[in-house]
Amino acid sequence: MAIRKKSTKSPPVLSHEFILQNHADIVSCVAMVFLLGLMFEITAKASIIFVTLQYNVTLPATEEQAAESASLYYYGIKDLATVFFYMLVAIIIHAIIQEYVLDKINRRMHFSKTKHSKFNESGQLSAFYLFSCIWGTFILISENYISDPTILWRAYPHNLMTFQMKFFYIAQLAYWFHAFPELYFQKTKKEDIPRQLVYIGLYLFHIAGAYLLNLNHLGLVLLVLHYFVEFLFHISRLFYFSDEKYQKGFSLWAVLFVLGRLLTLILSVLTVGFGLARAENQKLDFSAGNFNVLAVRIAVLASICITQAFMMWKFINFQLRRWREHSTFQAPTVKKKPTVTKGRSSRKGTENGVNGTVTSNGADSPRNRKEKSS
């Protein structure tokens, strides 16, 4: 009788498939560790760095604001811990939207693999853009940016931020940092990874640049403007996947995209090229957060102009591809073959042939009659 040997191999604790299927639960457990750390005195000091905003400054009440003192914030190295925690929150929210909204729609619509990935991408981004637009517009209205545009460059450096302003930038950085692990969790195709890395990197570069250079007022306005245009594109693509005849949203987006690029350049040149260039304090001072020098202004304008030119180039290629697809779709693919009618045909049919073409069965020409008579 053969004795079966027991397998000494133990199953992998964290396999590739296990992480992909349960990544939201794993991230939730990590986030709960930081929240539970607030309950104990020993770990509260460490956990509070991850959960709450750091670098708080309380300004005394002035004559204009005699009611209460103002609580403002500036940035520092501890913000990286806060960004990390809210990156985990962004991964959890991403998984909730994917499982309870997008996956249910995908099951009903029966999309192909290509449409499935694009639908998920547009669904996630449209939700984020809409939320960010509403939040950013609320900050613009509450801080009187719309009524007084000079606030974009007046009293620079803007190194002190309100709670809403700083939390907005922390949330933006956290969301775009969370996009890197999502490339792994969502099983993104290898050919799509370079494209996504480019636009994730551009978002992080410009948001972090506005945050670190104390250009948060200008950055907020440009982000709200850009997010609104991008929201129209992704919501139009969602409608297009449900009905391929839907094209009105793309036409509106194309007009607003060009206007958005022009407004971005105008506001950037007006703020950096004119407003900050005429400011009295133009000395580089890291301690005060003043970066208003000629080299920094040129670098900021150059990065914005190059990015806008790159986006316009991608936009023109996208429109040309759409026009080619639209023209090939409208063009007849198969020509109908002429049919030959048997028996006696009408006089019009014998003169013009079938479907307007001359055939060999038509009326005899004088040459043919001569050949017959001979």
Short mmCIF file of C-alpha atoms in Angstrom, two decimals:
data_model
loop_
_atom_site.label_atom_id
_atom_site.label_comp_id
_atom_site.label_asym_id
_atom_site.label_seq_id
_atom_site.Cartn_x
_atom_site.Cartn_y
_atom_site.Cartn_z
CA MET A 1 0.00 0.00 0.00
CA ALA A 2 1.50 3.34 -1.17
CA ILE A 3 1.74 6.03 1.41
CA ARG A 4 0.92 9.51 0.12
CA LYS A 5 3.44 12.12 1.09
CA LYS A 6 2.06 15.28 2.56
CA SER A 7 2.82 18.39 0.56
CA THR A 8 5.27 20.64 2.37
CA LYS A 9 4.39 23.62 0.14
CA SER A 10 2.33 26.25 1.89
CA PRO A 11 -0.04 28.40 -0.13
CA PRO A 12 1.16 31.96 -0.75
CA VAL A 13 -0.20 34.37 1.79
CA LEU A 14 -0.36 37.42 -0.52
CA SER A 15 -0.57 36.14 -4.08
CA HIS A 16 -1.06 38.37 -7.12
CA GLU A 17 -4.73 37.42 -7.56
CA PHE A 18 -5.45 37.78 -3.85
CA ILE A 19 -4.13 41.36 -3.82
CA LEU A 20 -6.11 42.30 -6.93
CA GLN A 21 -9.38 40.90 -5.59
CA ASN A 22 -9.03 42.20 -2.04
CA HIS A 23 -6.94 45.36 -2.43
CA ALA A 24 -9.78 47.58 -1.15
CA ASP A 25 -10.07 45.51 2.05
CA ILE A 26 -6.29 45.56 2.57
CA VAL A 27 -6.14 49.34 2.11
CA SER A 28 -9.15 49.80 4.42
CA CYS A 29 -7.35 47.86 7.16
CA VAL A 30 -4.25 50.05 6.78
CA ALA A 31 -6.37 53.23 6.95
CA MET A 32 -8.16 51.91 10.05
CA VAL A 33 -4.81 51.46 11.80
CA PHE A 34 -4.22 55.23 11.58
CA LEU A 35 -7.77 56.01 12.75
CA LEU A 36 -7.55 53.60 15.69
CA GLY A 37 -4.22 55.15 16.60
CA LEU A 38 -6.07 58.35 17.49
CA MET A 39 -7.82 56.55 20.35
CA PHE A 40 -4.64 55.81 22.31
CA GLU A 41 -2.41 58.43 23.87
CA ILE A 42 0.81 56.67 22.90
CA THR A 43 0.04 56.56 19.16
CA ALA A 44 -2.18 59.65 18.90
CA LYS A 45 0.73 62.02 18.20
CA ALA A 46 1.91 59.87 15.29
CA SER A 47 -1.56 59.17 13.86
CA ILE A 48 -2.65 62.81 13.96
CA ILE A 49 0.11 63.67 11.46
CA PHE A 50 -1.54 61.38 8.89
CA VAL A 51 -5.18 62.23 9.51
CA THR A 52 -5.32 65.99 10.15
CA LEU A 53 -3.77 69.00 8.40
CA GLN A 54 -0.48 70.20 9.83
CA TYR A 55 1.24 73.58 10.24
CA ASN A 56 -1.64 75.54 11.71
CA VAL A 57 -1.20 79.25 12.51
CA THR A 58 -3.76 81.30 14.44
CA LEU A 59 -3.80 84.98 13.54
CA PRO A 60 -5.22 87.44 16.07
CA ALA A 61 -8.45 89.26 15.27
CA THR A 62 -8.08 92.60 13.50
CA GLU A 63 -10.36 95.62 13.33
CA GLU A 64 -11.98 94.34 10.12
CA GLN A 65 -12.46 90.84 11.58
CA ALA A 66 -13.02 91.61 15.24
CA ALA A 67 -15.46 88.75 15.72
CA GLU A 68 -12.97 85.88 15.74
CA SER A 69 -9.36 85.04 15.04
CA ALA A 70 -8.37 83.46 11.71
CA SER A 71 -6.84 79.99 11.51
CA LEU A 72 -4.54 79.58 8.50
CA TYR A 73 -2.11 76.91 7.28
CA TYR A 74 1.21 76.72 5.45
CA TYR A 75 2.93 73.70 3.89
CA GLY A 76 5.77 71.52 5.16
CA ILE A 77 7.35 68.08 5.00
CA LYS A 78 4.66 66.52 7.22
CA ASP A 79 2.12 67.07 4.43
CA LEU A 80 3.54 63.96 2.74
CA ALA A 81 2.11 61.82 5.57
CA THR A 82 -1.30 63.49 5.17
CA VAL A 83 -1.18 62.96 1.40
CA PHE A 84 -0.36 59.27 1.98
CA PHE A 85 -3.36 58.74 4.28
CA TYR A 86 -5.81 60.42 1.89
CA MET A 87 -4.30 58.45 -0.96
CA LEU A 88 -5.53 55.35 0.88
CA VAL A 89 -8.96 56.99 1.22
CA ALA A 90 -8.97 57.70 -2.53
CA ILE A 91 -8.24 54.01 -3.29
CA ILE A 92 -11.18 52.96 -1.08
CA ILE A 93 -13.58 55.45 -2.74
CA HIS A 94 -12.32 54.32 -6.16
CA ALA A 95 -13.15 50.70 -5.30
CA ILE A 96 -16.63 51.64 -3.99
CA ILE A 97 -17.52 53.54 -7.19
CA GLN A 98 -16.15 50.70 -9.30
CA GLU A 99 -18.01 47.91 -7.51
CA TYR A 100 -21.37 49.51 -6.73
CA VAL A 101 -21.82 51.78 -9.78
CA LEU A 102 -19.62 51.05 -12.79
CA ASP A 103 -19.55 47.24 -12.58
CA LYS A 104 -23.36 47.11 -12.40
CA ILE A 105 -23.67 49.29 -15.51
CA ASN A 106 -21.06 47.17 -17.31
CA ARG A 107 -23.05 44.00 -16.65
CA ARG A 108 -26.18 45.54 -18.15
CA MET A 109 -24.52 47.09 -21.21
CA HIS A 110 -22.27 44.09 -22.09
CA PHE A 111 -19.33 46.19 -23.29
CA SER A 112 -16.33 44.76 -25.08
CA LYS A 113 -12.98 44.66 -23.27
CA THR A 114 -11.79 47.90 -24.90
CA LYS A 115 -15.01 49.79 -24.14
CA HIS A 116 -15.06 48.28 -20.65
CA SER A 117 -11.71 49.81 -19.68
CA LYS A 118 -12.51 53.19 -21.28
CA PHE A 119 -15.93 53.27 -19.62
CA ASN A 120 -14.34 52.61 -16.21
CA GLU A 121 -11.74 55.32 -16.79
CA SER A 122 -14.32 57.92 -17.84
CA GLY A 123 -16.67 56.94 -15.02
CA GLN A 124 -14.01 57.40 -12.35
CA LEU A 125 -12.62 60.63 -13.79
CA SER A 126 -16.02 62.24 -14.41
CA ALA A 127 -16.96 61.67 -10.75
CA PHE A 128 -13.66 63.15 -9.57
CA TYR A 129 -13.81 66.14 -11.93
CA LEU A 130 -17.39 66.95 -10.95
CA PHE A 131 -16.61 66.79 -7.24
CA SER A 132 -13.45 68.90 -7.65
CA CYS A 133 -15.27 71.51 -9.78
CA ILE A 134 -18.00 71.96 -7.18
CA TRP A 135 -15.50 72.09 -4.31
CA GLY A 136 -13.16 74.49 -6.13
CA THR A 137 -16.02 76.78 -7.19
CA PHE A 138 -17.19 76.94 -3.57
CA ILE A 139 -13.70 78.08 -2.50
CA LEU A 140 -13.57 80.67 -5.29
CA ILE A 141 -16.91 82.15 -4.25
CA SER A 142 -16.24 82.06 -0.50
CA GLU A 143 -12.86 83.81 -0.88
CA ASN A 144 -14.12 86.44 -3.40
CA TYR A 145 -11.89 85.34 -6.28
CA ILE A 146 -14.62 86.05 -8.86
CA SER A 147 -15.45 89.57 -7.68
CA ASP A 148 -11.76 90.58 -7.34
CA PRO A 149 -9.43 88.90 -9.91
CA THR A 150 -6.42 90.87 -8.66
CA ILE A 151 -6.31 88.51 -5.69
CA LEU A 152 -4.47 86.10 -8.03
CA TRP A 153 -1.27 88.15 -7.70
CA ARG A 154 -1.93 90.71 -5.00
CA ALA A 155 -0.12 90.26 -1.66
CA TYR A 156 2.16 87.52 -3.02
CA PRO A 157 3.53 85.19 -1.58
CA HIS A 158 0.32 83.38 -0.67
CA ASN A 159 2.08 81.16 1.84
CA LEU A 160 -0.85 81.13 4.27
CA MET A 161 -3.92 79.17 3.19
CA THR A 162 -7.38 78.62 4.60
CA PHE A 163 -8.41 75.14 5.72
CA GLN A 164 -10.48 74.59 2.55
CA MET A 165 -7.64 75.71 0.27
CA LYS A 166 -5.00 73.48 1.85
CA PHE A 167 -7.31 70.48 2.12
CA PHE A 168 -8.22 70.91 -1.57
CA TYR A 169 -4.57 70.70 -2.61
CA ILE A 170 -3.90 67.75 -0.28
CA ALA A 171 -6.88 65.93 -1.80
CA GLN A 172 -5.70 66.68 -5.36
CA LEU A 173 -2.21 65.36 -4.70
CA ALA A 174 -3.62 62.30 -2.92
CA TYR A 175 -5.94 61.47 -5.81
CA TRP A 176 -3.29 61.65 -8.50
CA PHE A 177 -0.79 59.70 -6.39
CA HIS A 178 -3.45 57.00 -5.93
CA ALA A 179 -3.62 56.66 -9.72
CA PHE A 180 -0.22 54.88 -9.73
CA PRO A 181 -1.28 51.79 -7.70
CA GLU A 182 -4.61 51.80 -9.57
CA LEU A 183 -2.73 50.96 -12.76
CA TYR A 184 -1.85 47.67 -11.06
CA PHE A 185 -5.19 47.09 -9.35
CA GLN A 186 -7.22 47.73 -12.53
CA LYS A 187 -4.98 45.48 -14.69
CA THR A 188 -4.21 48.28 -17.13
CA LYS A 189 -2.90 47.14 -20.53
CA LYS A 190 0.81 47.64 -21.14
CA GLU A 191 0.17 49.80 -24.20
CA ASP A 192 -2.06 52.15 -22.16
CA ILE A 193 0.35 52.58 -19.24
CA PRO A 194 2.70 55.14 -20.92
CA ARG A 195 -0.24 57.38 -21.88
CA GLN A 196 -1.64 57.31 -18.37
CA LEU A 197 1.76 57.88 -16.76
CA VAL A 198 2.20 61.01 -18.89
CA TYR A 199 -1.04 62.72 -17.85
CA ILE A 200 -0.73 61.60 -14.20
CA GLY A 201 2.78 63.06 -14.13
CA LEU A 202 1.59 66.33 -15.71
CA TYR A 203 -1.15 66.72 -13.10
CA LEU A 204 1.24 66.09 -10.21
CA PHE A 205 3.89 68.39 -11.66
CA HIS A 206 1.56 71.37 -12.05
CA ILE A 207 -0.43 70.87 -8.83
CA ALA A 208 2.69 70.37 -6.73
CA GLY A 209 4.35 73.32 -8.48
CA ALA A 210 1.47 75.67 -7.67
CA TYR A 211 1.41 74.37 -4.08
CA LEU A 212 5.16 74.67 -3.42
CA LEU A 213 5.66 78.01 -5.23
CA ASN A 214 2.75 79.56 -3.30
CA LEU A 215 0.78 80.11 -6.51
CA ASN A 216 -2.21 78.34 -4.99
CA HIS A 217 -4.68 81.09 -6.01
CA LEU A 218 -3.77 80.84 -9.70
CA GLY A 219 -3.56 77.06 -9.50
CA LEU A 220 -7.06 76.78 -8.06
CA VAL A 221 -8.61 78.89 -10.84
CA LEU A 222 -6.80 76.97 -13.59
CA LEU A 223 -7.70 73.60 -12.05
CA VAL A 224 -11.42 74.43 -11.85
CA LEU A 225 -11.38 75.65 -15.45
CA HIS A 226 -9.51 72.59 -16.70
CA TYR A 227 -11.57 70.10 -14.68
CA PHE A 228 -14.84 71.52 -16.01
CA VAL A 229 -13.73 71.00 -19.63
CA GLU A 230 -12.44 67.50 -18.88
CA PHE A 231 -15.69 66.62 -17.11
CA LEU A 232 -17.63 67.46 -20.28
CA PHE A 233 -15.37 65.19 -22.34
CA HIS A 234 -15.68 62.16 -20.05
CA ILE A 235 -19.42 62.54 -19.47
CA SER A 236 -19.87 62.81 -23.27
CA ARG A 237 -17.83 59.63 -23.72
CA LEU A 238 -20.08 57.83 -21.22
CA PHE A 239 -23.16 58.83 -23.22
CA TYR A 240 -21.38 57.82 -26.43
CA PHE A 241 -20.77 54.30 -25.12
CA SER A 242 -24.50 53.90 -24.43
CA ASP A 243 -25.50 55.43 -27.79
CA GLU A 244 -22.86 55.74 -30.53
CA LYS A 245 -24.98 58.29 -32.42
CA TYR A 246 -24.51 60.79 -29.59
CA GLN A 247 -22.05 63.47 -30.80
CA LYS A 248 -23.41 66.77 -29.41
CA GLY A 249 -21.38 66.56 -26.22
CA PHE A 250 -18.10 66.18 -28.14
CA SER A 251 -18.91 69.22 -30.29
CA LEU A 252 -19.53 71.35 -27.19
CA TRP A 253 -16.39 69.98 -25.55
CA ALA A 254 -14.28 70.81 -28.64
CA VAL A 255 -15.32 74.49 -28.48
CA LEU A 256 -14.82 74.76 -24.71
CA PHE A 257 -11.48 72.95 -24.90
CA VAL A 258 -10.01 75.60 -27.21
CA LEU A 259 -11.52 78.40 -25.10
CA GLY A 260 -10.13 76.75 -21.96
CA ARG A 261 -6.62 76.71 -23.39
CA LEU A 262 -6.88 80.39 -24.35
CA LEU A 263 -8.21 81.38 -20.91
CA THR A 264 -5.44 79.39 -19.23
CA LEU A 265 -2.77 81.23 -21.20
CA ILE A 266 -4.42 84.63 -20.64
CA LEU A 267 -4.75 84.17 -16.87
CA SER A 268 -1.21 82.80 -16.57
CA VAL A 269 0.37 85.64 -18.53
CA LEU A 270 -1.76 88.21 -16.70
CA THR A 271 -0.83 86.84 -13.26
CA VAL A 272 2.81 85.81 -13.72
CA GLY A 273 3.88 88.05 -16.60
CA PHE A 274 2.22 91.29 -15.50
CA GLY A 275 0.94 91.05 -11.91
CA LEU A 276 3.97 89.42 -10.27
CA ALA A 277 6.44 91.22 -12.57
CA ARG A 278 5.23 94.59 -11.23
CA ALA A 279 5.32 93.55 -7.57
CA GLU A 280 7.67 95.45 -5.29
CA ASN A 281 9.20 92.42 -3.55
CA GLN A 282 11.13 90.45 -6.19
CA LYS A 283 13.78 88.76 -4.05
CA LEU A 284 14.16 85.00 -3.66
CA ASP A 285 13.37 84.20 -0.02
CA PHE A 286 12.81 80.54 0.93
CA SER A 287 11.92 81.31 4.54
CA ALA A 288 9.13 83.72 3.50
CA GLY A 289 8.07 81.52 0.57
CA ASN A 290 8.77 84.25 -2.00
CA PHE A 291 9.75 82.85 -5.42
CA ASN A 292 8.94 85.99 -7.40
CA VAL A 293 12.14 86.23 -9.45
CA LEU A 294 12.59 86.40 -13.21
CA ALA A 295 13.93 82.84 -13.61
CA VAL A 296 11.00 81.29 -11.73
CA ARG A 297 8.44 83.38 -13.63
CA ILE A 298 9.94 82.31 -16.97
CA ALA A 299 9.97 78.64 -15.87
CA VAL A 300 6.33 78.81 -14.74
CA LEU A 301 5.13 80.43 -17.98
CA ALA A 302 7.24 78.05 -20.09
CA SER A 303 5.85 74.96 -18.38
CA ILE A 304 2.25 76.21 -18.77
CA CYS A 305 2.72 77.15 -22.45
CA ILE A 306 4.43 73.86 -23.33
CA THR A 307 1.68 71.87 -21.59
CA GLN A 308 -1.07 73.82 -23.39
CA ALA A 309 0.69 73.30 -26.74
CA PHE A 310 1.02 69.57 -26.03
CA MET A 311 -2.69 69.35 -25.16
CA MET A 312 -3.67 71.23 -28.34
CA TRP A 313 -1.52 68.88 -30.42
CA LYS A 314 -3.25 65.86 -28.85
CA PHE A 315 -6.62 67.55 -29.37
CA ILE A 316 -5.99 68.17 -33.10
CA ASN A 317 -4.92 64.54 -33.60
CA PHE A 318 -8.04 63.35 -31.77
CA GLN A 319 -10.31 65.52 -33.95
CA LEU A 320 -8.64 64.37 -37.18
CA ARG A 321 -9.07 60.74 -36.15
CA ARG A 322 -12.76 61.34 -35.36
CA TRP A 323 -13.34 63.03 -38.71
CA ARG A 324 -11.69 60.15 -40.57
CA GLU A 325 -13.80 57.60 -38.71
CA HIS A 326 -16.95 59.65 -39.34
CA SER A 327 -16.22 59.98 -43.08
CA THR A 328 -15.44 56.28 -43.52
CA PHE A 329 -18.61 55.41 -41.60
CA GLN A 330 -20.77 57.54 -43.91
CA ALA A 331 -19.11 56.37 -47.14
CA PRO A 332 -20.80 53.35 -48.85
CA THR A 333 -18.74 50.26 -48.27
CA VAL A 334 -20.20 47.94 -50.90
CA LYS A 335 -21.43 49.04 -54.34
CA LYS A 336 -24.54 47.40 -55.68
CA LYS A 337 -24.00 45.26 -58.76
CA PRO A 338 -26.15 46.13 -61.78
CA THR A 339 -29.02 43.70 -62.30
CA VAL A 340 -30.05 42.51 -65.74
CA THR A 341 -33.81 42.39 -66.40
CA LYS A 342 -35.17 39.58 -68.47
CA GLY A 343 -37.74 39.98 -71.16
CA ARG A 344 -38.92 43.20 -72.72
CA SER A 345 -37.49 46.31 -71.09
CA SER A 346 -38.76 49.82 -71.25
CA ARG A 347 -37.38 52.39 -73.67
CA LYS A 348 -35.77 54.38 -70.84
CA GLY A 349 -34.10 51.27 -69.48
CA THR A 350 -32.67 50.34 -72.90
CA GLU A 351 -31.30 53.81 -73.43
CA ASN A 352 -29.73 54.34 -70.02
CA GLY A 353 -29.01 50.78 -69.03
CA VAL A 354 -29.59 49.37 -65.57
CA ASN A 355 -29.21 51.86 -62.67
CA GLY A 356 -27.99 54.55 -65.09
CA THR A 357 -25.16 52.45 -66.57
CA VAL A 358 -24.83 51.35 -70.19
CA THR A 359 -24.90 47.55 -70.55
CA SER A 360 -24.23 45.18 -73.38
CA ASN A 361 -27.89 44.14 -73.32
CA GLY A 362 -29.10 47.68 -74.05
CA ALA A 363 -30.36 49.11 -77.33
CA ASP A 364 -28.22 48.23 -80.36
CA SER A 365 -25.97 50.98 -81.59
CA PRO A 366 -25.81 51.68 -85.40
CA ARG A 367 -22.55 49.73 -85.50
CA ASN A 368 -24.17 46.71 -83.88
CA ARG A 369 -27.11 46.90 -86.32
CA LYS A 370 -24.72 46.94 -89.27
CA GLU A 371 -22.91 43.87 -87.94
CA LYS A 372 -26.22 42.05 -87.49
CA SER A 373 -27.47 42.90 -90.97
CA SER A 374 -24.22 41.63 -92.49
#
